PDB file of C-alpha atoms in Angstrom:
ATOM      1  CA  UNK A   1       0.021   0.063   0.245  1.00 77.00           C
ATOM      2  CA  UNK A   2       1.039   3.157  -1.238  1.00 82.00           C
ATOM      3  CA  UNK A   3       2.147   6.077   1.327  1.00 84.00           C
ATOM      4  CA  UNK A   4      -0.729   8.171   0.359  1.00 85.00           C
ATOM      5  CA  UNK A   5      -3.460   5.488   0.573  1.00 91.00           C
ATOM      6  CA  UNK A   6      -1.758   4.504   4.609  1.00 92.00           C
ATOM      7  CA  UNK A   7      -2.154   8.498   5.639  1.00 91.00           C
ATOM      8  CA  UNK A   8      -5.959   8.256   3.528  1.00 94.00           C
ATOM      9  CA  UNK A   9      -6.562   5.276   6.281  1.00 94.00           C
ATOM     10  CA  UNK A  10      -4.973   6.425   9.726  1.00 93.00           C
ATOM     11  CA  UNK A  11      -7.191   9.840   9.322  1.00 94.00           C
ATOM     12  CA  UNK A  12     -10.444   7.078   8.813  1.00 95.00           C
ATOM     13  CA  UNK A  13      -8.907   4.889  11.780  1.00 94.00           C
ATOM     14  CA  UNK A  14      -8.683   8.588  14.027  1.00 94.00           C
ATOM     15  CA  UNK A  15     -12.474  10.072  12.715  1.00 94.00           C
ATOM     16  CA  UNK A  16     -13.121   6.887  14.049  1.00 94.00           C
ATOM     17  CA  UNK A  17     -11.965   6.627  17.279  1.00 92.00           C
ATOM     18  CA  UNK A  18     -12.681  10.638  17.549  1.00 92.00           C
ATOM     19  CA  UNK A  19     -16.534   9.738  16.720  1.00 93.00           C
ATOM     20  CA  UNK A  20     -16.437   6.532  19.512  1.00 89.00           C
ATOM     21  CA  UNK A  21     -14.571   8.420  22.096  1.00 87.00           C
ATOM     22  CA  UNK A  22     -17.658  11.513  21.497  1.00 88.00           C
ATOM     23  CA  UNK A  23     -19.835   8.549  21.588  1.00 88.00           C
ATOM     24  CA  UNK A  24     -18.993   6.928  24.934  1.00 84.00           C
ATOM     25  CA  UNK A  25     -18.636  10.810  27.100  1.00 81.00           C
ATOM     26  CA  UNK A  26     -21.625  11.072  25.895  1.00 83.00           C
ATOM     27  CA  UNK A  27     -23.135   7.824  26.847  1.00 82.00           C
ATOM     28  CA  UNK A  28     -21.193   7.682  30.158  1.00 78.00           C
ATOM     29  CA  UNK A  29     -21.642  11.191  31.254  1.00 76.00           C
ATOM     30  CA  UNK A  30     -23.358  11.111  34.613  1.00 74.00           C
ATOM     31  CA  UNK A  31     -26.306  12.980  34.833  1.00 75.00           C
ATOM     32  CA  UNK A  32     -26.678  16.509  35.244  1.00 74.00           C
ATOM     33  CA  UNK A  33     -28.958  18.905  37.522  1.00 73.00           C
ATOM     34  CA  UNK A  34     -30.052  21.951  34.229  1.00 75.00           C
ATOM     35  CA  UNK A  35     -31.065  24.758  36.944  1.00 77.00           C
ATOM     36  CA  UNK A  36     -31.847  24.395  40.559  1.00 79.00           C
ATOM     37  CA  UNK A  37     -35.923  24.592  40.268  1.00 80.00           C
ATOM     38  CA  UNK A  38     -35.342  20.936  38.726  1.00 76.00           C
ATOM     39  CA  UNK A  39     -35.476  17.685  40.956  1.00 73.00           C
ATOM     40  CA  UNK A  40     -32.373  15.685  41.145  1.00 73.00           C
ATOM     41  CA  UNK A  41     -31.423  12.989  39.106  1.00 66.00           C
ATOM     42  CA  UNK A  42     -32.430   9.786  39.251  1.00 67.00           C
ATOM     43  CA  UNK A  43     -29.387   7.565  39.787  1.00 63.00           C
ATOM     44  CA  UNK A  44     -29.969   4.825  37.435  1.00 58.00           C
ATOM     45  CA  UNK A  45     -29.041   1.847  39.326  1.00 49.00           C
ATOM     46  CA  UNK A  46     -29.653  -1.364  36.978  1.00 46.00           C
ATOM     47  CA  UNK A  47     -26.653   0.135  34.941  1.00 50.00           C
ATOM     48  CA  UNK A  48     -23.431  -1.733  35.015  1.00 52.00           C
ATOM     49  CA  UNK A  49     -20.758  -0.239  37.136  1.00 51.00           C
ATOM     50  CA  UNK A  50     -18.478   1.604  34.529  1.00 55.00           C
ATOM     51  CA  UNK A  51     -15.317   3.114  35.445  1.00 66.00           C
ATOM     52  CA  UNK A  52     -16.113   6.840  33.821  1.00 69.00           C
ATOM     53  CA  UNK A  53     -12.996   7.846  34.605  1.00 71.00           C
ATOM     54  CA  UNK A  54     -10.687   5.240  32.963  1.00 78.00           C
ATOM     55  CA  UNK A  55     -12.380   5.501  29.283  1.00 78.00           C
ATOM     56  CA  UNK A  56     -11.490   9.128  28.754  1.00 79.00           C
ATOM     57  CA  UNK A  57      -7.935   7.956  29.558  1.00 84.00           C
ATOM     58  CA  UNK A  58      -7.890   4.870  27.228  1.00 87.00           C
ATOM     59  CA  UNK A  59      -8.964   6.362  24.815  1.00 87.00           C
ATOM     60  CA  UNK A  60      -7.582   9.399  24.682  1.00 88.00           C
ATOM     61  CA  UNK A  61      -4.286   7.517  24.744  1.00 91.00           C
ATOM     62  CA  UNK A  62      -5.393   5.675  21.488  1.00 92.00           C
ATOM     63  CA  UNK A  63      -6.153   8.676  19.726  1.00 91.00           C
ATOM     64  CA  UNK A  64      -2.911  10.436  20.418  1.00 92.00           C
ATOM     65  CA  UNK A  65      -1.054   6.805  19.433  1.00 94.00           C
ATOM     66  CA  UNK A  66      -3.228   7.386  16.097  1.00 93.00           C
ATOM     67  CA  UNK A  67      -2.128  10.877  15.594  1.00 93.00           C
ATOM     68  CA  UNK A  68       1.864   9.840  15.823  1.00 94.00           C
ATOM     69  CA  UNK A  69       1.204   7.197  13.645  1.00 93.00           C
ATOM     70  CA  UNK A  70       0.040   9.451  11.141  1.00 92.00           C
ATOM     71  CA  UNK A  71       2.743  12.272  11.776  1.00 92.00           C
ATOM     72  CA  UNK A  72       5.541   9.346  11.394  1.00 92.00           C
ATOM     73  CA  UNK A  73       4.009   8.502   7.933  1.00 90.00           C
ATOM     74  CA  UNK A  74       3.604  12.448   7.424  1.00 89.00           C
ATOM     75  CA  UNK A  75       7.501  12.205   7.949  1.00 88.00           C
ATOM     76  CA  UNK A  76       7.785   8.729   5.394  1.00 85.00           C
ATOM     77  CA  UNK A  77       6.621  11.070   2.846  1.00 83.00           C
ATOM     78  CA  UNK A  78       9.017  12.360   0.197  1.00 78.00           C
ATOM     79  CA  UNK A  79      10.056  15.747   0.357  1.00 74.00           C
ATOM     80  CA  UNK A  80      11.624  17.428  -2.723  1.00 75.00           C
ATOM     81  CA  UNK A  81      12.284  20.714  -3.839  1.00 81.00           C
ATOM     82  CA  UNK A  82      10.190  22.726  -6.197  1.00 84.00           C
ATOM     83  CA  UNK A  83      12.965  21.898  -9.435  1.00 87.00           C
ATOM     84  CA  UNK A  84      12.121  18.228  -9.047  1.00 84.00           C
ATOM     85  CA  UNK A  85       8.941  18.806  -9.034  1.00 85.00           C
ATOM     86  CA  UNK A  86       8.741  21.318 -12.019  1.00 89.00           C
ATOM     87  CA  UNK A  87      11.159  18.672 -13.960  1.00 91.00           C
ATOM     88  CA  UNK A  88       8.107  15.347 -12.754  1.00 88.00           C
ATOM     89  CA  UNK A  89       5.406  17.993 -14.380  1.00 92.00           C
ATOM     90  CA  UNK A  90       7.493  18.343 -17.668  1.00 94.00           C
ATOM     91  CA  UNK A  91       7.891  14.802 -17.746  1.00 95.00           C
ATOM     92  CA  UNK A  92       4.186  13.802 -16.965  1.00 94.00           C
ATOM     93  CA  UNK A  93       3.461  16.538 -19.954  1.00 97.00           C
ATOM     94  CA  UNK A  94       5.604  15.031 -22.160  1.00 96.00           C
ATOM     95  CA  UNK A  95       4.110  11.914 -21.863  1.00 96.00           C
ATOM     96  CA  UNK A  96       0.571  13.358 -21.962  1.00 97.00           C
ATOM     97  CA  UNK A  97       1.588  14.700 -25.311  1.00 97.00           C
ATOM     98  CA  UNK A  98       2.772  11.573 -26.783  1.00 96.00           C
ATOM     99  CA  UNK A  99      -0.053   9.670 -25.604  1.00 97.00           C
ATOM    100  CA  UNK A 100      -2.358  12.032 -26.788  1.00 97.00           C
ATOM    101  CA  UNK A 101      -0.535  11.656 -30.478  1.00 97.00           C
ATOM    102  CA  UNK A 102      -1.089   8.035 -30.292  1.00 97.00           C
ATOM    103  CA  UNK A 103      -4.639   7.954 -29.480  1.00 96.00           C
ATOM    104  CA  UNK A 104      -4.778  10.836 -32.397  1.00 96.00           C
ATOM    105  CA  UNK A 105      -3.397   8.068 -34.885  1.00 96.00           C
ATOM    106  CA  UNK A 106      -5.791   5.514 -33.932  1.00 96.00           C
ATOM    107  CA  UNK A 107      -8.752   7.486 -33.953  1.00 96.00           C
ATOM    108  CA  UNK A 108      -7.996   8.680 -37.383  1.00 96.00           C
ATOM    109  CA  UNK A 109      -7.413   4.764 -38.142  1.00 96.00           C
ATOM    110  CA  UNK A 110     -10.226   3.908 -36.563  1.00 96.00           C
ATOM    111  CA  UNK A 111     -12.359   7.181 -38.606  1.00 96.00           C
ATOM    112  CA  UNK A 112     -10.971   5.126 -41.677  1.00 96.00           C
ATOM    113  CA  UNK A 113     -11.836   2.320 -41.378  1.00 96.00           C
ATOM    114  CA  UNK A 114     -15.563   3.660 -40.241  1.00 96.00           C
ATOM    115  CA  UNK A 115     -15.679   5.448 -43.527  1.00 96.00           C
ATOM    116  CA  UNK A 116     -14.815   1.910 -45.421  1.00 95.00           C
ATOM    117  CA  UNK A 117     -16.796   0.085 -43.843  1.00 95.00           C
ATOM    118  CA  UNK A 118     -19.910   2.604 -44.250  1.00 95.00           C
ATOM    119  CA  UNK A 119     -19.295   2.920 -47.507  1.00 94.00           C
ATOM    120  CA  UNK A 120     -19.629  -1.135 -48.086  1.00 93.00           C
ATOM    121  CA  UNK A 121     -22.643  -1.191 -46.350  1.00 92.00           C
ATOM    122  CA  UNK A 122     -24.007   1.535 -48.782  1.00 90.00           C
ATOM    123  CA  UNK A 123     -23.134  -0.076 -51.464  1.00 89.00           C
ATOM    124  CA  UNK A 124     -24.589  -3.825 -49.940  1.00 87.00           C
ATOM    125  CA  UNK A 125     -28.265  -1.835 -48.984  1.00 86.00           C
ATOM    126  CA  UNK A 126     -28.005  -0.434 -52.396  1.00 85.00           C
ATOM    127  CA  UNK A 127     -26.755  -3.565 -54.078  1.00 83.00           C
ATOM    128  CA  UNK A 128     -30.022  -5.541 -52.066  1.00 83.00           C
ATOM    129  CA  UNK A 129     -32.399  -2.942 -52.658  1.00 81.00           C
ATOM    130  CA  UNK A 130     -31.910  -3.067 -56.665  1.00 80.00           C
ATOM    131  CA  UNK A 131     -31.892  -6.496 -56.702  1.00 72.00           C
ATOM    132  CA  UNK A 132     -28.424  -6.165 -58.097  1.00 62.00           C
ATOM    133  CA  UNK A 133     -25.535  -9.232 -57.483  1.00 63.00           C
ATOM    134  CA  UNK A 134     -23.034  -7.971 -56.120  1.00 59.00           C
ATOM    135  CA  UNK A 135     -19.483  -7.733 -59.179  1.00 61.00           C
TER     136      UNK A 135
END
C-alpha cells in the first residue's frame, strides 16, 4: 500500500476513534441538574458499574497513538524541491503529449476504417434494394 493510501486509512481510523470517544463520553456522562428548579436526577441503579474516569484516559491514549502514527507517515512522505516537481511535471506533460498523439493516430485510423465500412454497407444496401448481384 502506498504512503498516501496509508495516510488516508490513518485519517479514517482517527475519525472513527474520535467518533467513538465522543459517543462514549456522551453515553457515560453522569446526569447533571440543569436548574435548581428541577429535582435531582435519579441514579440509574440497573447500569453496570462503569469506570467513567478510565474510559477517557484509554480513548485519549488511543487517539494520541493514532496521531503519532499519522505524524510518522507524514514524515515518511518523499520531500522534493520545486525544481524536482517542475521537472516531474514537464516529464508528465511530455508523456501526456506522446499518448495524445498516439490516440489521435488511432482515432484517425478508426475513422478511416469506419468510413470504408460505411461505404461497403451503403453499396450492399443499394445492391439489395436494387436486387443487383454483387460484382
